């Protein structure tokens, strides 16, 4: 009797876009898994989580939610009271507690240099948007990615609103308290210090943590095999 496997839903974070998962998608599809890479709006935590919930509803079956960076905020909120979500996988991602924001968590431990690399500009609808300066992108976001590829990533990065990064997690009990979680983290992440990643994983009671030596924040691009392996660990655990 065959085991019905969940769909993998990939949620990118700030300063990235869905194509950042391409290498991971190739490896997951090679394992006969269905995969959806969501175009995260990056407008606000509640809005972004609602969009991901709509994607999950459209799939109409069980899913494993995978978030990168700010995408960890989004999957934590989107998974709340959602019976379709079997597992959470955090890839260099925030795993917030009630009331915590990405902005707050990025400063919880020393080591992030993201603020020095950002450009902030106002938008007509109100508030500000943030992008990483293209001349800073390679070093800040994707130091272990070839320079030419990093330049393309810099040019196609999606801006994030200041609101999204400062919105606190509204749910009283984060989804990782009741849904099993896995972590794939980098020890050379300049956006979110590795000490923060280790803290998130320990606090969440992670089933397993993969730490990639020398990995940058762009782990899904530079080390897709490691990221895919972490996701497959989760799929195997919840499919048996």
mmCIF file with all atom_site columns, C-alpha atoms in Angstrom, residues 90-193:
data_model
loop_
_atom_site.group_PDB
_atom_site.id
_atom_site.type_symbol
_atom_site.label_atom_id
_atom_site.label_alt_id
_atom_site.label_comp_id
_atom_site.label_asym_id
_atom_site.label_entity_id
_atom_site.label_seq_id
_atom_site.pdbx_PDB_ins_code
_atom_site.Cartn_x
_atom_site.Cartn_y
_atom_site.Cartn_z
_atom_site.occupancy
_atom_site.B_iso_or_equiv
_atom_site.pdbx_formal_charge
_atom_site.auth_seq_id
_atom_site.auth_comp_id
_atom_site.auth_asym_id
_atom_site.auth_atom_id
_atom_site.pdbx_PDB_model_num
ATOM 1   C CA . UNK A 1 90  ? 12.862 26.504 9.094   1.00 0.00 ? 90  UNK A CA 1
ATOM 2   C CA . UNK A 1 91  ? 15.693 27.323 6.669   1.00 0.00 ? 91  UNK A CA 1
ATOM 3   C CA . UNK A 1 92  ? 17.840 30.108 8.133   1.00 0.00 ? 92  UNK A CA 1
ATOM 4   C CA . UNK A 1 93  ? 14.485 31.364 9.363   1.00 0.00 ? 93  UNK A CA 1
ATOM 5   C CA . UNK A 1 94  ? 12.838 33.090 12.290  1.00 0.00 ? 94  UNK A CA 1
ATOM 6   C CA . UNK A 1 95  ? 10.765 30.851 14.557  1.00 0.00 ? 95  UNK A CA 1
ATOM 7   C CA . UNK A 1 96  ? 8.935  33.448 16.668  1.00 0.00 ? 96  UNK A CA 1
ATOM 8   C CA . UNK A 1 97  ? 7.120  33.285 19.962  1.00 0.00 ? 97  UNK A CA 1
ATOM 9   C CA . UNK A 1 98  ? 3.931  35.274 20.591  1.00 0.00 ? 98  UNK A CA 1
ATOM 10  C CA . UNK A 1 99  ? 4.609  39.006 20.337  1.00 0.00 ? 99  UNK A CA 1
ATOM 11  C CA . UNK A 1 100 ? 8.040  38.705 18.694  1.00 0.00 ? 100 UNK A CA 1
ATOM 12  C CA . UNK A 1 101 ? 8.847  40.369 15.359  1.00 0.00 ? 101 UNK A CA 1
ATOM 13  C CA . UNK A 1 102 ? 11.537 39.654 12.783  1.00 0.00 ? 102 UNK A CA 1
ATOM 14  C CA . UNK A 1 103 ? 13.107 43.022 13.529  1.00 0.00 ? 103 UNK A CA 1
ATOM 15  C CA . UNK A 1 104 ? 13.293 42.253 17.233  1.00 0.00 ? 104 UNK A CA 1
ATOM 16  C CA . UNK A 1 105 ? 14.639 38.740 16.750  1.00 0.00 ? 105 UNK A CA 1
ATOM 17  C CA . UNK A 1 106 ? 17.341 39.806 14.272  1.00 0.00 ? 106 UNK A CA 1
ATOM 18  C CA . UNK A 1 107 ? 18.906 41.881 17.053  1.00 0.00 ? 107 UNK A CA 1
ATOM 19  C CA . UNK A 1 108 ? 18.512 39.306 19.832  1.00 0.00 ? 108 UNK A CA 1
ATOM 20  C CA . UNK A 1 109 ? 22.087 38.092 19.344  1.00 0.00 ? 109 UNK A CA 1
ATOM 21  C CA . UNK A 1 110 ? 25.091 40.035 18.014  1.00 0.00 ? 110 UNK A CA 1
ATOM 22  C CA . UNK A 1 111 ? 26.434 39.467 14.537  1.00 0.00 ? 111 UNK A CA 1
ATOM 23  C CA . UNK A 1 112 ? 23.883 40.698 12.002  1.00 0.00 ? 112 UNK A CA 1
ATOM 24  C CA . UNK A 1 113 ? 25.209 43.310 9.570   1.00 0.00 ? 113 UNK A CA 1
ATOM 25  C CA . UNK A 1 114 ? 22.000 43.576 7.569   1.00 0.00 ? 114 UNK A CA 1
ATOM 26  C CA . UNK A 1 115 ? 21.123 47.083 8.731   1.00 0.00 ? 115 UNK A CA 1
ATOM 27  C CA . UNK A 1 116 ? 24.317 48.474 7.220   1.00 0.00 ? 116 UNK A CA 1
ATOM 28  C CA . UNK A 1 117 ? 23.430 47.019 3.796   1.00 0.00 ? 117 UNK A CA 1
ATOM 29  C CA . UNK A 1 118 ? 19.847 48.242 3.503   1.00 0.00 ? 118 UNK A CA 1
ATOM 30  C CA . UNK A 1 119 ? 18.255 51.059 1.542   1.00 0.00 ? 119 UNK A CA 1
ATOM 31  C CA . UNK A 1 120 ? 14.963 52.362 2.927   1.00 0.00 ? 120 UNK A CA 1
ATOM 32  C CA . UNK A 1 121 ? 12.478 54.357 0.858   1.00 0.00 ? 121 UNK A CA 1
ATOM 33  C CA . UNK A 1 122 ? 8.866  55.538 1.327   1.00 0.00 ? 122 UNK A CA 1
ATOM 34  C CA . UNK A 1 123 ? 5.986  54.083 -0.685  1.00 0.00 ? 123 UNK A CA 1
ATOM 35  C CA . UNK A 1 124 ? 2.877  55.908 -1.856  1.00 0.00 ? 124 UNK A CA 1
ATOM 36  C CA . UNK A 1 125 ? 0.531  53.651 0.127   1.00 0.00 ? 125 UNK A CA 1
ATOM 37  C CA . UNK A 1 126 ? 2.281  54.637 3.347   1.00 0.00 ? 126 UNK A CA 1
ATOM 38  C CA . UNK A 1 127 ? 5.240  53.379 5.336   1.00 0.00 ? 127 UNK A CA 1
ATOM 39  C CA . UNK A 1 128 ? 8.617  52.292 4.000   1.00 0.00 ? 128 UNK A CA 1
ATOM 40  C CA . UNK A 1 129 ? 10.095 49.492 1.938   1.00 0.00 ? 129 UNK A CA 1
ATOM 41  C CA . UNK A 1 130 ? 13.542 47.991 2.357   1.00 0.00 ? 130 UNK A CA 1
ATOM 42  C CA . UNK A 1 131 ? 15.959 46.443 -0.119  1.00 0.00 ? 131 UNK A CA 1
ATOM 43  C CA . UNK A 1 132 ? 19.575 45.328 0.115   1.00 0.00 ? 132 UNK A CA 1
ATOM 44  C CA . UNK A 1 133 ? 21.894 47.597 -1.844  1.00 0.00 ? 133 UNK A CA 1
ATOM 45  C CA . UNK A 1 134 ? 23.038 45.764 -4.941  1.00 0.00 ? 134 UNK A CA 1
ATOM 46  C CA . UNK A 1 135 ? 26.701 46.537 -4.229  1.00 0.00 ? 135 UNK A CA 1
ATOM 47  C CA . UNK A 1 136 ? 26.301 44.945 -0.778  1.00 0.00 ? 136 UNK A CA 1
ATOM 48  C CA . UNK A 1 137 ? 24.101 41.981 -1.728  1.00 0.00 ? 137 UNK A CA 1
ATOM 49  C CA . UNK A 1 138 ? 26.760 39.384 -2.539  1.00 0.00 ? 138 UNK A CA 1
ATOM 50  C CA . UNK A 1 139 ? 28.661 39.743 0.725   1.00 0.00 ? 139 UNK A CA 1
ATOM 51  C CA . UNK A 1 140 ? 25.624 40.314 2.923   1.00 0.00 ? 140 UNK A CA 1
ATOM 52  C CA . UNK A 1 141 ? 23.129 37.789 1.604   1.00 0.00 ? 141 UNK A CA 1
ATOM 53  C CA . UNK A 1 142 ? 24.875 35.235 -0.578  1.00 0.00 ? 142 UNK A CA 1
ATOM 54  C CA . UNK A 1 143 ? 28.623 35.142 0.091   1.00 0.00 ? 143 UNK A CA 1
ATOM 55  C CA . UNK A 1 144 ? 28.924 31.463 -0.899  1.00 0.00 ? 144 UNK A CA 1
ATOM 56  C CA . UNK A 1 145 ? 27.076 31.942 -4.220  1.00 0.00 ? 145 UNK A CA 1
ATOM 57  C CA . UNK A 1 146 ? 29.070 32.728 -7.411  1.00 0.00 ? 146 UNK A CA 1
ATOM 58  C CA . UNK A 1 147 ? 29.302 36.478 -8.028  1.00 0.00 ? 147 UNK A CA 1
ATOM 59  C CA . UNK A 1 148 ? 27.364 36.409 -11.296 1.00 0.00 ? 148 UNK A CA 1
ATOM 60  C CA . UNK A 1 149 ? 24.494 34.480 -9.767  1.00 0.00 ? 149 UNK A CA 1
ATOM 61  C CA . UNK A 1 150 ? 24.468 36.747 -6.715  1.00 0.00 ? 150 UNK A CA 1
ATOM 62  C CA . UNK A 1 151 ? 24.236 39.770 -9.023  1.00 0.00 ? 151 UNK A CA 1
ATOM 63  C CA . UNK A 1 152 ? 21.109 38.297 -10.624 1.00 0.00 ? 152 UNK A CA 1
ATOM 64  C CA . UNK A 1 153 ? 19.641 37.642 -7.193  1.00 0.00 ? 153 UNK A CA 1
ATOM 65  C CA . UNK A 1 154 ? 20.354 41.247 -6.201  1.00 0.00 ? 154 UNK A CA 1
ATOM 66  C CA . UNK A 1 155 ? 18.575 42.551 -9.290  1.00 0.00 ? 155 UNK A CA 1
ATOM 67  C CA . UNK A 1 156 ? 15.502 40.339 -8.780  1.00 0.00 ? 156 UNK A CA 1
ATOM 68  C CA . UNK A 1 157 ? 15.192 40.640 -4.995  1.00 0.00 ? 157 UNK A CA 1
ATOM 69  C CA . UNK A 1 158 ? 11.694 41.419 -3.700  1.00 0.00 ? 158 UNK A CA 1
ATOM 70  C CA . UNK A 1 159 ? 11.465 44.427 -1.352  1.00 0.00 ? 159 UNK A CA 1
ATOM 71  C CA . UNK A 1 160 ? 9.832  43.984 2.043   1.00 0.00 ? 160 UNK A CA 1
ATOM 72  C CA . UNK A 1 161 ? 7.774  46.525 3.935   1.00 0.00 ? 161 UNK A CA 1
ATOM 73  C CA . UNK A 1 162 ? 9.021  47.828 7.237   1.00 0.00 ? 162 UNK A CA 1
ATOM 74  C CA . UNK A 1 163 ? 5.618  46.814 8.600   1.00 0.00 ? 163 UNK A CA 1
ATOM 75  C CA . UNK A 1 164 ? 6.219  43.146 7.737   1.00 0.00 ? 164 UNK A CA 1
ATOM 76  C CA . UNK A 1 165 ? 9.493  43.096 9.651   1.00 0.00 ? 165 UNK A CA 1
ATOM 77  C CA . UNK A 1 166 ? 8.071  44.844 12.714  1.00 0.00 ? 166 UNK A CA 1
ATOM 78  C CA . UNK A 1 167 ? 4.720  43.033 12.925  1.00 0.00 ? 167 UNK A CA 1
ATOM 79  C CA . UNK A 1 168 ? 4.677  40.817 16.054  1.00 0.00 ? 168 UNK A CA 1
ATOM 80  C CA . UNK A 1 169 ? 3.428  37.243 15.890  1.00 0.00 ? 169 UNK A CA 1
ATOM 81  C CA . UNK A 1 170 ? -0.244 37.631 16.909  1.00 0.00 ? 170 UNK A CA 1
ATOM 82  C CA . UNK A 1 171 ? -1.136 34.049 17.779  1.00 0.00 ? 171 UNK A CA 1
ATOM 83  C CA . UNK A 1 172 ? -0.983 33.225 21.501  1.00 0.00 ? 172 UNK A CA 1
ATOM 84  C CA . UNK A 1 173 ? 0.668  29.860 20.958  1.00 0.00 ? 173 UNK A CA 1
ATOM 85  C CA . UNK A 1 174 ? 3.089  29.511 18.006  1.00 0.00 ? 174 UNK A CA 1
ATOM 86  C CA . UNK A 1 175 ? 2.540  26.590 15.676  1.00 0.00 ? 175 UNK A CA 1
ATOM 87  C CA . UNK A 1 176 ? 5.900  25.007 16.482  1.00 0.00 ? 176 UNK A CA 1
ATOM 88  C CA . UNK A 1 177 ? 4.577  24.174 19.959  1.00 0.00 ? 177 UNK A CA 1
ATOM 89  C CA . UNK A 1 178 ? 2.201  21.588 18.499  1.00 0.00 ? 178 UNK A CA 1
ATOM 90  C CA . UNK A 1 179 ? 3.575  20.850 15.010  1.00 0.00 ? 179 UNK A CA 1
ATOM 91  C CA . UNK A 1 180 ? 6.929  19.041 14.704  1.00 0.00 ? 180 UNK A CA 1
ATOM 92  C CA . UNK A 1 181 ? 9.740  21.186 13.341  1.00 0.00 ? 181 UNK A CA 1
ATOM 93  C CA . UNK A 1 182 ? 13.069 20.737 11.585  1.00 0.00 ? 182 UNK A CA 1
ATOM 94  C CA . UNK A 1 183 ? 15.812 23.340 11.124  1.00 0.00 ? 183 UNK A CA 1
ATOM 95  C CA . UNK A 1 184 ? 18.465 23.817 8.437   1.00 0.00 ? 184 UNK A CA 1
ATOM 96  C CA . UNK A 1 185 ? 20.873 26.597 9.423   1.00 0.00 ? 185 UNK A CA 1
ATOM 97  C CA . UNK A 1 186 ? 24.091 28.306 8.328   1.00 0.00 ? 186 UNK A CA 1
ATOM 98  C CA . UNK A 1 187 ? 26.995 29.183 10.582  1.00 0.00 ? 187 UNK A CA 1
ATOM 99  C CA . UNK A 1 188 ? 28.027 32.189 8.430   1.00 0.00 ? 188 UNK A CA 1
ATOM 100 C CA . UNK A 1 189 ? 24.615 33.831 8.096   1.00 0.00 ? 189 UNK A CA 1
ATOM 101 C CA . UNK A 1 190 ? 25.101 37.616 8.198   1.00 0.00 ? 190 UNK A CA 1
ATOM 102 C CA . UNK A 1 191 ? 21.383 38.410 8.284   1.00 0.00 ? 191 UNK A CA 1
ATOM 103 C CA . UNK A 1 192 ? 20.365 36.235 11.237  1.00 0.00 ? 192 UNK A CA 1
ATOM 104 C CA . UNK A 1 193 ? 23.268 35.183 13.497  1.00 0.00 ? 193 UNK A CA 1
#
